[in-house]
Short mmCIF file of C-alpha atoms in Angstrom, two decimals:
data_model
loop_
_atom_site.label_atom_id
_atom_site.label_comp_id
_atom_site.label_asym_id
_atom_site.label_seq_id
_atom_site.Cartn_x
_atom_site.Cartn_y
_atom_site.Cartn_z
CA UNK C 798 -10.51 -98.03 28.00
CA UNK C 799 -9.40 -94.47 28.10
CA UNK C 800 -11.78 -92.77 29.99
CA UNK C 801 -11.24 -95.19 32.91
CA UNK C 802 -7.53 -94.46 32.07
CA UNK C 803 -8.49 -90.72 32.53
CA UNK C 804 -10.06 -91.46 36.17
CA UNK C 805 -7.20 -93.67 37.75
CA UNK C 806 -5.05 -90.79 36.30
CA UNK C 807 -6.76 -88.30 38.39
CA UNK C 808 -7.45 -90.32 41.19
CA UNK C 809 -3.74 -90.93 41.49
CA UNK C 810 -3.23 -87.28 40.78
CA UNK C 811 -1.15 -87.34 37.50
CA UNK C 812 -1.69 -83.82 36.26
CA UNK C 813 0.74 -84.43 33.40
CA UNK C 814 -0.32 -87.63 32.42
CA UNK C 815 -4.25 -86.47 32.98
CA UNK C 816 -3.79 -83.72 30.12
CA UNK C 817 -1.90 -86.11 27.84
CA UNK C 818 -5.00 -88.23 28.08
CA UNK C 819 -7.16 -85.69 27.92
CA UNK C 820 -5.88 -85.04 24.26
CA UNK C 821 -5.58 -88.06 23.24
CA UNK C 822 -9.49 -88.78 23.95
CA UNK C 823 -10.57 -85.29 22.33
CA UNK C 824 -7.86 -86.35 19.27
CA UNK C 825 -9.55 -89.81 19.42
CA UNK C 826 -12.95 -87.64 18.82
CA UNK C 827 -14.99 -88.22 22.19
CA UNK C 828 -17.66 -86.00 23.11
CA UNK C 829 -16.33 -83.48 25.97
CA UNK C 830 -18.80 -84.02 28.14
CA UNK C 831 -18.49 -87.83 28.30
CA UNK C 832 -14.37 -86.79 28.70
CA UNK C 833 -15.61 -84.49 31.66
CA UNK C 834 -18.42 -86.99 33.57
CA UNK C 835 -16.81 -90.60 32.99
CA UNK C 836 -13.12 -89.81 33.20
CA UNK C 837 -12.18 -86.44 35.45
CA UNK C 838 -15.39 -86.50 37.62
CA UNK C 839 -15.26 -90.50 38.09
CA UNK C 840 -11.73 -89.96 39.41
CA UNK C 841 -12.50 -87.47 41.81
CA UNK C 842 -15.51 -89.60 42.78
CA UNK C 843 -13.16 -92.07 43.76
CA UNK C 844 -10.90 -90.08 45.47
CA UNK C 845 -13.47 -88.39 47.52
CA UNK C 846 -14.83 -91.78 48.73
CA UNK C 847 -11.11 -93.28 49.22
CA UNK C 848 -10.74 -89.63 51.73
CA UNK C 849 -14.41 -90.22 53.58
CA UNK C 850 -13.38 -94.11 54.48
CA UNK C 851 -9.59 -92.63 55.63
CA UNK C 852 -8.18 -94.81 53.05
CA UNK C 853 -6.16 -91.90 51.67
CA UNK C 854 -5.23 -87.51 52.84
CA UNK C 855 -5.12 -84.25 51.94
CA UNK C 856 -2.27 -83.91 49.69
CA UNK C 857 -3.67 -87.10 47.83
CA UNK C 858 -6.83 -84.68 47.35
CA UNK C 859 -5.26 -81.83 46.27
CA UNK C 860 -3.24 -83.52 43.69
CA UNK C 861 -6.03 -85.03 42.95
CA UNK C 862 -7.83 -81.80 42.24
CA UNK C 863 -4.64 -80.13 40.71
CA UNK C 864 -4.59 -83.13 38.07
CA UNK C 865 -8.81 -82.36 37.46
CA UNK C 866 -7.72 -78.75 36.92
CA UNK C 867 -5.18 -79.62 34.29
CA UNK C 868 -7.80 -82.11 32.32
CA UNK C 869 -10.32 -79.18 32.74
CA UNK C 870 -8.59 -76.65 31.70
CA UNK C 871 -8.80 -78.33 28.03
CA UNK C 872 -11.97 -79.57 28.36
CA UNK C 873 -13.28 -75.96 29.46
CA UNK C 874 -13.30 -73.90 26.23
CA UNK C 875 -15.17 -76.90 24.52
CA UNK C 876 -17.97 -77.29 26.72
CA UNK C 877 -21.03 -75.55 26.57
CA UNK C 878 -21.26 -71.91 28.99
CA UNK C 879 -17.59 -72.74 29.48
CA UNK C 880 -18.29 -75.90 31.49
CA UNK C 881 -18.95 -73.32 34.17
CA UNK C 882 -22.91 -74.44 34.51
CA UNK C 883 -22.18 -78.20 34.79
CA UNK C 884 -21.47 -77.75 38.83
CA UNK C 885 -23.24 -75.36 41.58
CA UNK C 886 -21.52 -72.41 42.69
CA UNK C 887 -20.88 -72.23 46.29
CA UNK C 888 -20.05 -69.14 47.83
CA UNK C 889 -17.09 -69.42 50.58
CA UNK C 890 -15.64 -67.02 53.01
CA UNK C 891 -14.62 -66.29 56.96
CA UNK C 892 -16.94 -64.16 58.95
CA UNK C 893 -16.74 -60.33 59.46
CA UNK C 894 -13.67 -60.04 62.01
CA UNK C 895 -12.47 -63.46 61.87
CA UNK C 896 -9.01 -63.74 59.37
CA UNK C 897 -9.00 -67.55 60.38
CA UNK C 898 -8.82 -69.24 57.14
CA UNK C 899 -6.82 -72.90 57.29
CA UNK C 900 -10.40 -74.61 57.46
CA UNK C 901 -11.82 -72.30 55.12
CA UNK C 902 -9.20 -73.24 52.65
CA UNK C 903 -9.41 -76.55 53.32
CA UNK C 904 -13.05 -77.09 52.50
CA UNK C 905 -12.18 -74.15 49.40
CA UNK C 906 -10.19 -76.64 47.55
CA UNK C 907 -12.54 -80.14 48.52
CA UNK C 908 -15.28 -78.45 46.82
CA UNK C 909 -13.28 -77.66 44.17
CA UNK C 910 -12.13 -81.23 43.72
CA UNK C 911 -15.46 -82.33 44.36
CA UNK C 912 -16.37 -80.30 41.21
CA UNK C 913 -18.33 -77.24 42.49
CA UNK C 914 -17.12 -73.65 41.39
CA UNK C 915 -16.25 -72.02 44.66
CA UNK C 916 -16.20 -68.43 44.78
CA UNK C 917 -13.99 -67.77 47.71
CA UNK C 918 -14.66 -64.37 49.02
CA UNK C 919 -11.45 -64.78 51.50
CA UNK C 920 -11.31 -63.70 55.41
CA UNK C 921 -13.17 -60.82 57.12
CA UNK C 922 -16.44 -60.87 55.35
CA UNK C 923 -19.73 -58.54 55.83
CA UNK C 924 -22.84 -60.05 55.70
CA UNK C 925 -23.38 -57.44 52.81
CA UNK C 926 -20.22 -59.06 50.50
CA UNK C 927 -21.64 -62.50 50.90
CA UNK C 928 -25.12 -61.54 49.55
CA UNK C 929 -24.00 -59.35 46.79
CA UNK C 930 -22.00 -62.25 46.12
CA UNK C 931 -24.63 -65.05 46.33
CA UNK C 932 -26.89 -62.64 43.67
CA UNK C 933 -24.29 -62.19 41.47
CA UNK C 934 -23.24 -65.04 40.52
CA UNK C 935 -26.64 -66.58 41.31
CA UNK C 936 -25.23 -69.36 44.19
CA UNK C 937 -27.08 -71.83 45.55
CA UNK C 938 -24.96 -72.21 48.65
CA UNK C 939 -23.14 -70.02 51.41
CA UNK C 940 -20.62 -71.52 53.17
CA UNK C 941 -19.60 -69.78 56.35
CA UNK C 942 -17.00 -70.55 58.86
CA UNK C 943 -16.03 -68.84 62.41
CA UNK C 944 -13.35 -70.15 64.29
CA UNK C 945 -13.83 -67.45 67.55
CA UNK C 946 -16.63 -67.85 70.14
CA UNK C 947 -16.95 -63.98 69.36
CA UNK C 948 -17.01 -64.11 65.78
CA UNK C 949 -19.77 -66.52 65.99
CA UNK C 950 -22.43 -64.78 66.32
CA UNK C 951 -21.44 -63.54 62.89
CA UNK C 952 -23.00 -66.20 61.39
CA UNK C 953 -26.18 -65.95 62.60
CA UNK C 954 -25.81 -62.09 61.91
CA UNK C 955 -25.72 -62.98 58.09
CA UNK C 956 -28.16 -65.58 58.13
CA UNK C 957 -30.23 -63.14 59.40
CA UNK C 958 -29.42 -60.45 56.55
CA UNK C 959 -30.10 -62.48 53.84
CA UNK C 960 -33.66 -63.24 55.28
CA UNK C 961 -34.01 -59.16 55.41
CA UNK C 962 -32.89 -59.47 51.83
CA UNK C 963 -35.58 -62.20 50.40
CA UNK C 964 -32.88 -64.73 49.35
CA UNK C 965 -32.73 -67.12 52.46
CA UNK C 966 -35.31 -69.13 51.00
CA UNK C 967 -33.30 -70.43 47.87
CA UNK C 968 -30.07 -70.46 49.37
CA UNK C 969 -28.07 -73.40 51.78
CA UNK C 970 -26.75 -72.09 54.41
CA UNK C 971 -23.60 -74.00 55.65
CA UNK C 972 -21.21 -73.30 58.60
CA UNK C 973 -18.26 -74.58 60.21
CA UNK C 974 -15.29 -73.68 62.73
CA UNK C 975 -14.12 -74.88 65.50
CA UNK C 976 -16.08 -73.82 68.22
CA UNK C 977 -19.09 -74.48 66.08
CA UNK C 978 -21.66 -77.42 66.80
CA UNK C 979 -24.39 -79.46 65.37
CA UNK C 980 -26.73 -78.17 67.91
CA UNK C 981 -25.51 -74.36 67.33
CA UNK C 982 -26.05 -74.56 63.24
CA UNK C 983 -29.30 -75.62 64.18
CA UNK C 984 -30.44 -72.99 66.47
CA UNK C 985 -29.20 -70.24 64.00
CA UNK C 986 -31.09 -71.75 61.34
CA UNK C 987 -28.03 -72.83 59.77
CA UNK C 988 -29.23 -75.61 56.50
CA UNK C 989 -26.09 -77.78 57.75
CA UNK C 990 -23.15 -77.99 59.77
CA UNK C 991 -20.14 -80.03 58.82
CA UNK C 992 -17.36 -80.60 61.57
CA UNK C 993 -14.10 -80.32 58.83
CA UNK C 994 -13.78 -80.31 55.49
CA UNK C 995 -14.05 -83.46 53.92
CA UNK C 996 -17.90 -84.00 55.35
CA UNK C 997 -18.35 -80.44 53.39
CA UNK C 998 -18.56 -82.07 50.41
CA UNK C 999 -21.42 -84.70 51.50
CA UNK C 1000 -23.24 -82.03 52.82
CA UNK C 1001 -23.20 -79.66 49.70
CA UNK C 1002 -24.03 -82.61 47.80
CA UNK C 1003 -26.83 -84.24 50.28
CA UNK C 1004 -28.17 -80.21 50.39
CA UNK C 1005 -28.15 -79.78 46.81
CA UNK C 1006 -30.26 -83.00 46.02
CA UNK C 1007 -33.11 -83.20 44.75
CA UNK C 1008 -35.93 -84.15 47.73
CA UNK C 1009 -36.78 -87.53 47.23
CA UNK C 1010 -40.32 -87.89 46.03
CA UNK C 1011 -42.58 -89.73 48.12
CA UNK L 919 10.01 -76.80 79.25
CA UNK L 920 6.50 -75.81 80.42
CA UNK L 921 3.76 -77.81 79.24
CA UNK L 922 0.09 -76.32 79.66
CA UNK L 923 -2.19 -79.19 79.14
CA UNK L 924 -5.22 -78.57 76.60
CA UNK L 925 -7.45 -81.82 77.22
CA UNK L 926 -10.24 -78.99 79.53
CA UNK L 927 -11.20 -77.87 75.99
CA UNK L 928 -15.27 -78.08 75.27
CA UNK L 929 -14.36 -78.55 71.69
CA UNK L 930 -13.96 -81.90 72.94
CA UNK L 931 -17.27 -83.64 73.55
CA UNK L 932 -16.80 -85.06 76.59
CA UNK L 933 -15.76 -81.68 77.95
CA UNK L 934 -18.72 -80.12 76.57
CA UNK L 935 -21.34 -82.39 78.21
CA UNK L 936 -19.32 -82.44 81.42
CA UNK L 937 -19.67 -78.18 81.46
CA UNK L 938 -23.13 -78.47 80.40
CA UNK L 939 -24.26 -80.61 83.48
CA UNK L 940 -22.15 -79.13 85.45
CA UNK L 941 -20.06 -82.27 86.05
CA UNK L 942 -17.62 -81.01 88.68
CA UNK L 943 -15.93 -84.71 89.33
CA UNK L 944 -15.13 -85.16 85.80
CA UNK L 945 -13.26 -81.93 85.48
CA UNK L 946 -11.53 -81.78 88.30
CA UNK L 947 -10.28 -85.25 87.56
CA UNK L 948 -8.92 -84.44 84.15
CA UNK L 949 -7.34 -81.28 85.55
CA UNK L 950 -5.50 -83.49 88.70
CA UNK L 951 -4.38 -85.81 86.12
CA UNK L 952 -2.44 -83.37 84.06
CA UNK L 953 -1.05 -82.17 87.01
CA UNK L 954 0.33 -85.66 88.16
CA UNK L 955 1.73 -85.95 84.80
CA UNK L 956 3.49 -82.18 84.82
CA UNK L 957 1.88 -79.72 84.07
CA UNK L 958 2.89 -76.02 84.42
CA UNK L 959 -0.68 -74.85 83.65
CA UNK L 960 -3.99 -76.32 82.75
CA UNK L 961 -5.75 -74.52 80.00
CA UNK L 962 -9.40 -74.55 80.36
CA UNK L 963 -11.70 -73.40 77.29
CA UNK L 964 -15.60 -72.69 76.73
CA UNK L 965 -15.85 -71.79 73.58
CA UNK L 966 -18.55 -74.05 72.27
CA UNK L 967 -20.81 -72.73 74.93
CA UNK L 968 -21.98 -69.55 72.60
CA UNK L 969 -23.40 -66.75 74.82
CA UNK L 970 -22.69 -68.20 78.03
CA UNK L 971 -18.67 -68.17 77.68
CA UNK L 972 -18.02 -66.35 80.34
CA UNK L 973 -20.24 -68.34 83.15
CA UNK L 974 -18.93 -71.19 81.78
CA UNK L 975 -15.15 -70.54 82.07
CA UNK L 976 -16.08 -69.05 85.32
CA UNK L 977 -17.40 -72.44 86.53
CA UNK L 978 -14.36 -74.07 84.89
CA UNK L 979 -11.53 -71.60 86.83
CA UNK L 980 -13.49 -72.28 89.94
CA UNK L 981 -14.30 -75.96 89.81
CA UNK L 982 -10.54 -76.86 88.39
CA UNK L 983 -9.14 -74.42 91.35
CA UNK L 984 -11.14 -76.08 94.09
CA UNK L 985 -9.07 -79.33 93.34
CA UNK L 986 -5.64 -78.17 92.01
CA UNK L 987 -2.89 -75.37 92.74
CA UNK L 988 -1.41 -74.97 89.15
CA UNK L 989 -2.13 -71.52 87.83
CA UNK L 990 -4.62 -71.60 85.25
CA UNK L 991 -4.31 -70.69 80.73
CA UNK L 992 -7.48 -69.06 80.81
CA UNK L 993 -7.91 -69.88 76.74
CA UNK L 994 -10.45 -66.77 75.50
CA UNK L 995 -10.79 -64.84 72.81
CA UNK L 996 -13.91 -62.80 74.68
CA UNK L 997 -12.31 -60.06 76.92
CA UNK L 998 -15.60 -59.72 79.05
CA UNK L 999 -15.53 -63.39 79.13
CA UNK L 1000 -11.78 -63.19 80.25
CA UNK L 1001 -12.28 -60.11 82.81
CA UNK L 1002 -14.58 -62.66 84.62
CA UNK L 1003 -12.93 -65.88 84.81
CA UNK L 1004 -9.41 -63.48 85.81
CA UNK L 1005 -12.30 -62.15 89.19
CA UNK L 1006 -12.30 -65.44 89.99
CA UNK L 1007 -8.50 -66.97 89.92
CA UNK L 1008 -6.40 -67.73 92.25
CA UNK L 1009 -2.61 -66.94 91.62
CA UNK L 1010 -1.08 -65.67 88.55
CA UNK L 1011 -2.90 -67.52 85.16
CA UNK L 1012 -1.72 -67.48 81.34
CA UNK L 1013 -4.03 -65.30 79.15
CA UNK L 1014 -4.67 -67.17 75.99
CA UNK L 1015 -4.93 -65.18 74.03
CA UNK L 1016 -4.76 -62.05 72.15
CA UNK L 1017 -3.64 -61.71 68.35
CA UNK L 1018 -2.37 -58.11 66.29
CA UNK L 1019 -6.10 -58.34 64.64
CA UNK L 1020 -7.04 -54.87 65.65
CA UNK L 1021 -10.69 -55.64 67.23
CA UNK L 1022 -8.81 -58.46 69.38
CA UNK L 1023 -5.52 -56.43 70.41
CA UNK L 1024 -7.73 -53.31 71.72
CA UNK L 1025 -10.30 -54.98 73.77
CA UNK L 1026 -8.06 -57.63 75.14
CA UNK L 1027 -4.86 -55.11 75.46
CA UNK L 1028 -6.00 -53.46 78.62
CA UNK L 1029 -7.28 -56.36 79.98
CA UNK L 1030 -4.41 -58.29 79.70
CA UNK L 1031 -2.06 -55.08 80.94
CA UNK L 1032 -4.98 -54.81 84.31
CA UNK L 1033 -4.16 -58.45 85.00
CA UNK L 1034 -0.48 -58.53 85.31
CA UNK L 1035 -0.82 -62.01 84.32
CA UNK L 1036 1.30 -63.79 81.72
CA UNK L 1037 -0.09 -63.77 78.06
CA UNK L 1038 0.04 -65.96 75.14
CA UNK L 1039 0.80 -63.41 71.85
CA UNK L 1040 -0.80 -65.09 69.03
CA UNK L 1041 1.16 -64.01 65.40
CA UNK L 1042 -1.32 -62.95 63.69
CA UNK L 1043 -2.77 -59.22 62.65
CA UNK L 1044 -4.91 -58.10 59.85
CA UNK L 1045 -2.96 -58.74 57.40
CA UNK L 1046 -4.19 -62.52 57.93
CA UNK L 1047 -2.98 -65.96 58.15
CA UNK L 1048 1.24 -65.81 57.95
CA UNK L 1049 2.96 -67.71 55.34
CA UNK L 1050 6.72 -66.56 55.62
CA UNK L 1051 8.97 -66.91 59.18
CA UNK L 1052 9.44 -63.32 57.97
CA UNK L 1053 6.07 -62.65 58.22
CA UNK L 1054 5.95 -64.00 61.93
CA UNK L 1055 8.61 -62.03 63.05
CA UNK L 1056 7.45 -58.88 61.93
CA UNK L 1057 3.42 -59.24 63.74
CA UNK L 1058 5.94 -60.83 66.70
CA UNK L 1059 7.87 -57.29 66.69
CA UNK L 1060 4.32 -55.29 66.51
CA UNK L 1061 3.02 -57.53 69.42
CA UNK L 1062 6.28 -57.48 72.13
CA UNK L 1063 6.35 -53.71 71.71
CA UNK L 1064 2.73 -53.61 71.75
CA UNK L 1065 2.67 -55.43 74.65
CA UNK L 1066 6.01 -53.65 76.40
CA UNK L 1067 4.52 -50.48 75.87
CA UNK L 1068 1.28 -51.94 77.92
CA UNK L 1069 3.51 -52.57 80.79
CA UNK L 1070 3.96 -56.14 80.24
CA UNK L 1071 7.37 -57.62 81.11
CA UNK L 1072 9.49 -59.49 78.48
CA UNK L 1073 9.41 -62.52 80.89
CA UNK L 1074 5.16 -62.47 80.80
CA UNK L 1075 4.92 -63.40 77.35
CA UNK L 1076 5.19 -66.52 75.17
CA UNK L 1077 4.83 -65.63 71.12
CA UNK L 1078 3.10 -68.41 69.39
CA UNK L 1079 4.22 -68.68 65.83
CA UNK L 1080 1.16 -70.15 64.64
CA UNK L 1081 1.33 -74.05 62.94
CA UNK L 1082 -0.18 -74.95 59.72
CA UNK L 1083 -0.75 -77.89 58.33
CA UNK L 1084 1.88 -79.63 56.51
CA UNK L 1085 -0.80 -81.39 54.37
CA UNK L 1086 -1.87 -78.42 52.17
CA UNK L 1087 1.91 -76.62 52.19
CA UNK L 1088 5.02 -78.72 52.89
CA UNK L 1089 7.12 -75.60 53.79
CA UNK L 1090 4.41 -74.94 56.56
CA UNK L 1091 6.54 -76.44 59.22
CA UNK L 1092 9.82 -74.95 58.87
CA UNK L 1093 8.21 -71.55 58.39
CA UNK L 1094 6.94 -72.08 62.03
CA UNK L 1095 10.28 -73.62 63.30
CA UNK L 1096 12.51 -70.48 61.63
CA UNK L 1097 10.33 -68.30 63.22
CA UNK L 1098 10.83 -69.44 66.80
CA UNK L 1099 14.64 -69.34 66.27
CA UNK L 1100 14.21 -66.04 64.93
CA UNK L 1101 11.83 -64.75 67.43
CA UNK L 1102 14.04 -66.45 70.70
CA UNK L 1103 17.40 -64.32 69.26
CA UNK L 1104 15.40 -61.03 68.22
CA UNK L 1105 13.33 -60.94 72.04
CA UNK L 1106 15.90 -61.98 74.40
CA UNK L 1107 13.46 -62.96 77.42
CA UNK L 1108 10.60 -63.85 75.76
CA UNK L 1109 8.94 -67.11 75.83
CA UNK L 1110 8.02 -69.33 72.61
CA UNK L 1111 4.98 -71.88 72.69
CA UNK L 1112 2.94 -73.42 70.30
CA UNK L 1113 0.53 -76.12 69.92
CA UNK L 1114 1.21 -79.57 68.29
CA UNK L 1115 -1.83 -80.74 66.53
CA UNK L 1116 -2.35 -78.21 63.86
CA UNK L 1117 1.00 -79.55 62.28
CA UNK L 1118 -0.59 -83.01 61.11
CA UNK L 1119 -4.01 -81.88 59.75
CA UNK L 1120 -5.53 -84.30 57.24
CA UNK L 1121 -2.20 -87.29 57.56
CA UNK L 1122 -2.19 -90.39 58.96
CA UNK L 1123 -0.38 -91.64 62.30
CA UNK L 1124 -0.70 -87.72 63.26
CA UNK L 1125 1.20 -88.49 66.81
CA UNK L 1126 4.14 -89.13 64.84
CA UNK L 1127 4.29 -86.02 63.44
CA UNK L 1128 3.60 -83.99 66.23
CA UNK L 1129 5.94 -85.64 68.06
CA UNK L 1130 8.94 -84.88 65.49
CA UNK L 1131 8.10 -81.48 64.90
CA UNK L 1132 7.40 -80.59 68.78
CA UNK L 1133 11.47 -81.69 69.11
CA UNK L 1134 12.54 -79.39 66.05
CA UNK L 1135 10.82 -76.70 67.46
CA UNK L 1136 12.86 -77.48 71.07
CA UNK L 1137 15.91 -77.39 69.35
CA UNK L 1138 14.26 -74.04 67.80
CA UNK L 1139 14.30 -73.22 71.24
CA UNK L 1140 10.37 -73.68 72.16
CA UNK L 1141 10.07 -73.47 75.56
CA UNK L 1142 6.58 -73.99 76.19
CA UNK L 1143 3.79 -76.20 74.45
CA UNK L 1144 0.12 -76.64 74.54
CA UNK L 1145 -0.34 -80.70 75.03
CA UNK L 1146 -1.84 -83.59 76.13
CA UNK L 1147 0.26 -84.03 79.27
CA UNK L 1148 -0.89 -87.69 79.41
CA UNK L 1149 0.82 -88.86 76.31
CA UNK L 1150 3.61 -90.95 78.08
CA UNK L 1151 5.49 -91.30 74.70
CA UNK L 1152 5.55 -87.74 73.71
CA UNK L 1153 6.50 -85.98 77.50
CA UNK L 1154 9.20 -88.76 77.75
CA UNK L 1155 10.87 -87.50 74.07
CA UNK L 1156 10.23 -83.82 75.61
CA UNK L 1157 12.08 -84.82 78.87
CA UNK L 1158 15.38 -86.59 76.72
CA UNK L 1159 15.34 -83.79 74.40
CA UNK L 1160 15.77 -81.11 76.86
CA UNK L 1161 19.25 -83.33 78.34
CA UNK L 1162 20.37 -83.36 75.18
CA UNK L 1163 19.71 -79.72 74.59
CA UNK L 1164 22.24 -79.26 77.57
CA UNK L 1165 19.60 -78.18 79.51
CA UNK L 1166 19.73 -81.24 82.43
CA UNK L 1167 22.18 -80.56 84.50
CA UNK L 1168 24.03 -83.41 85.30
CA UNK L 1169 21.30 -85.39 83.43
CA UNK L 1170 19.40 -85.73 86.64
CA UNK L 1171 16.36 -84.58 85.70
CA UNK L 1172 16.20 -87.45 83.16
CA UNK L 1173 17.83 -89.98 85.77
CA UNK L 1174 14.97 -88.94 88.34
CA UNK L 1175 12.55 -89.19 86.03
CA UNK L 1176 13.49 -92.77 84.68
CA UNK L 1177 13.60 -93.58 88.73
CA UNK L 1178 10.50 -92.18 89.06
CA UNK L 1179 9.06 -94.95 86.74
CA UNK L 1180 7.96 -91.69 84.40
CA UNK L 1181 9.52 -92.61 81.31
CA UNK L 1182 8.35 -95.23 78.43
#
């Protein structure tokens, strides 16, 4: 069937093939959305769980992604608010003084394949660009990394201002970094901690979930 | 070749719960075994301990010390942190490390220049991560003046290009390996070291690739590396690269060491 076609072609990161596909499926009259959900997404989904169980890498992600970029980029102008409401934004950046960015990046472009619209605010940060940021575009996640013992404290510095602000209550707070633990995230009041990139992903998605009734 | 071994790093769990309860035994035997297998310095790092760095890497300098007489990479990026664990070593360490990011290259700067210690030059300013060798060379340039200027001598420090990971940019690699070249020819005295794992972020068998690219960068002419000194494999490659570099005389350092049963 050609949406399955659609996911294997992602999932084995055929951007040119993906597109192809694409078109034939809109040409063939499917609904966008069912294009979008049961063939992209459903290749990603398979990718992402192939890269949690080390059964494939990075570049196989990334091509990954770049082929879900090439089928969305199709599908975007057909879908409803541009498609741009069907995932969570997640705001993304490096602490104030810290230009350290390979992890950032990293966990940038899993999120991306993973679906979510990341706005990546880049390195070197204020606690004051990150909150204008979450308001405007309305985010329901801040993702924070720090890759210096002295830019640390950074995190917990912003944290901190977007309490002062009113927000903290309807936004996750993630962070990451090298010299960052479980145990610190906790003790700043971080919402999660995720020790490299690919367990970003889990963690957005675990965060963003619905609590489970009881 | 001088190899500075990394394992005292409390990114590393083990580390971290030995510093946390004080677990003198367990350092000092990691730090002895490095030394048995060669190396020049032992780096010791507290980073994960967020507030109490600096009693921390104090504990570390003192507690490795006690047991062995290799000079110390005292791996900081917290000058007060630094200015403390430099009270309390013996002999002449290896800052690591200060960077062109202007916060970092003022507060460490007269630290490092106090210390008459060697220093590890990280390429990197505010201009962010570099992509380009080009881009190396020119933060190198700003850094070995910056650093000459200081009263540092050419011989004192060892410019680390800075790795990235061949996974998200396959050019990553040789930008790093023309950059040493370039760097070794443009600062005649001055050392090059790097370390080996950021290479093989996110790929499989990542040994392999460390491996292959810490011999490019030898024939690059790296002359130092941050390690695991107890990887057999890899400091037998480093010890047949350098006689083939021409820089055994006689071969006998590799005979010796093949005598010495320290080959695989």
């Amino acid at each position: 069937m050609l949406l399955d076609e659609i996911a294997r072609s992602v999932s084995g990161g055929q951007a040119v093939q993906t597109s192809r596909l694409v078109e034939q499926a809109l040409a063939d009259g499917l609904e966008p959305g069912s294009v979008l959900n049961d063939g992209l997404m459903a290749g990603l989904t398979v990718i992402g769980e192939r890269f949690k169980r080390n059964d494939c890498y990075i570049p196989e992600v990334l091509l990954a992604a770049k082929a879900m970029h090439a089928g969305m980029s199709l599908l975007r102008p057909l879908l409803a608010g541009g498609g741009e409401r069907l995932r969570d934004k997640i705001v993304l950046g490096t602490v104030e003084s810290d230009i350290h960015d390979i992890g950032k990046n990293l966990v940038g472009m899993m999120l991306e394949g993973a679906g979510y619209r990341v706005i990546d605010l880049g390195v070197n940060v204020p606690a004051g660009r990150f909150l204008a940021a979450l308001e405007e575009h309305a985010a329901p996640v801040l993702a924070m990394s720090a890759l210096l013992s002295t830019t640390m404290p950074r995190l917990q510095a912003t944290i901190a201002e977007l309490e002062k602000a009113g927000v903290r209550e309807r936004v996750k707070v993630l962070v990451g970094g090298a010299p960052v633990t479980r145990e610190y995230a906790q003790r700043i009041g971080a919402d999660g901690y995720a020790p490299e990139a690919a367990s970003a992903v889990d963690l957005v998605r675990d965060l963003l979930a619905p609590a489970p009734t009881v | 070749m001088q190899i500075v071994g990394e394992l005292i790093n409390t990114s590393r769990g083990a580390v971290h719960t030995a510093v946390d309860n004080l677990d003198a035994a367990f350092i000092q035997g990691l730090a002895a075994k490095q030394v048995e297998a060669g190396a020049d310095y032992v780096d010791v790092n507290a980073g994960t301990f967020v507030g109490k760095e600096g009693d921390k890497l104090c504990w570390l300098v003192e507690t490795v010390q006690a047991r062995v007489e290799t000079p110390l990479a005292l791996d900081t990026p917290d000058p007060e942190a630094l200015r403390r664990a430099l009270a309390v070593h013996r002999g002449r360490p290896l800052i690591n490390s200060i960077t062109g990011e202007t916060g970092r290259w003022e507060t460490m700067l007269p630290v490092v220049a106090e210390a008459k210690a060697a220093v590890i030059a990280l390429c990197l300013d505010d201009a962010g991560m570099p992509q380009s060798a080009a881009d190396r060379l020119r933060v190198a340039g700003k850094l070995v003046r910056g650093l000459e200027g200081a009263g540092v001598s050419m011989e004192d420090i060892y410019l680390d290009p800075l790795v990235c990971p061949v996974s998200t940019d396959t050019s990553a690699a040789l930008a790093a390996l023309e950059a040493i070249g370039a760097m070794r020819r443009e600062f005649p005295g001055v050392h090059a070291i790097c370390g080996l794992s950021n290479v093989s972020y996110g790929l499989p068998k990542r040994r392999l690739l460390n491996n292959a690219f810490c011999l490019l960068a030898m024939q690059q002419g790296l002359d130092a590396v941050l390690l695991d000194p107890l990887d057999r494999s890899l400091i037998s490659l480093i010890q047949a690269t350098q006689t083939l570099l021409g820089k055994d005389e006689y071969c006998m350092a590799y005979i010796q060491a093949v005598r010495e049963n320290r080959l695989t």
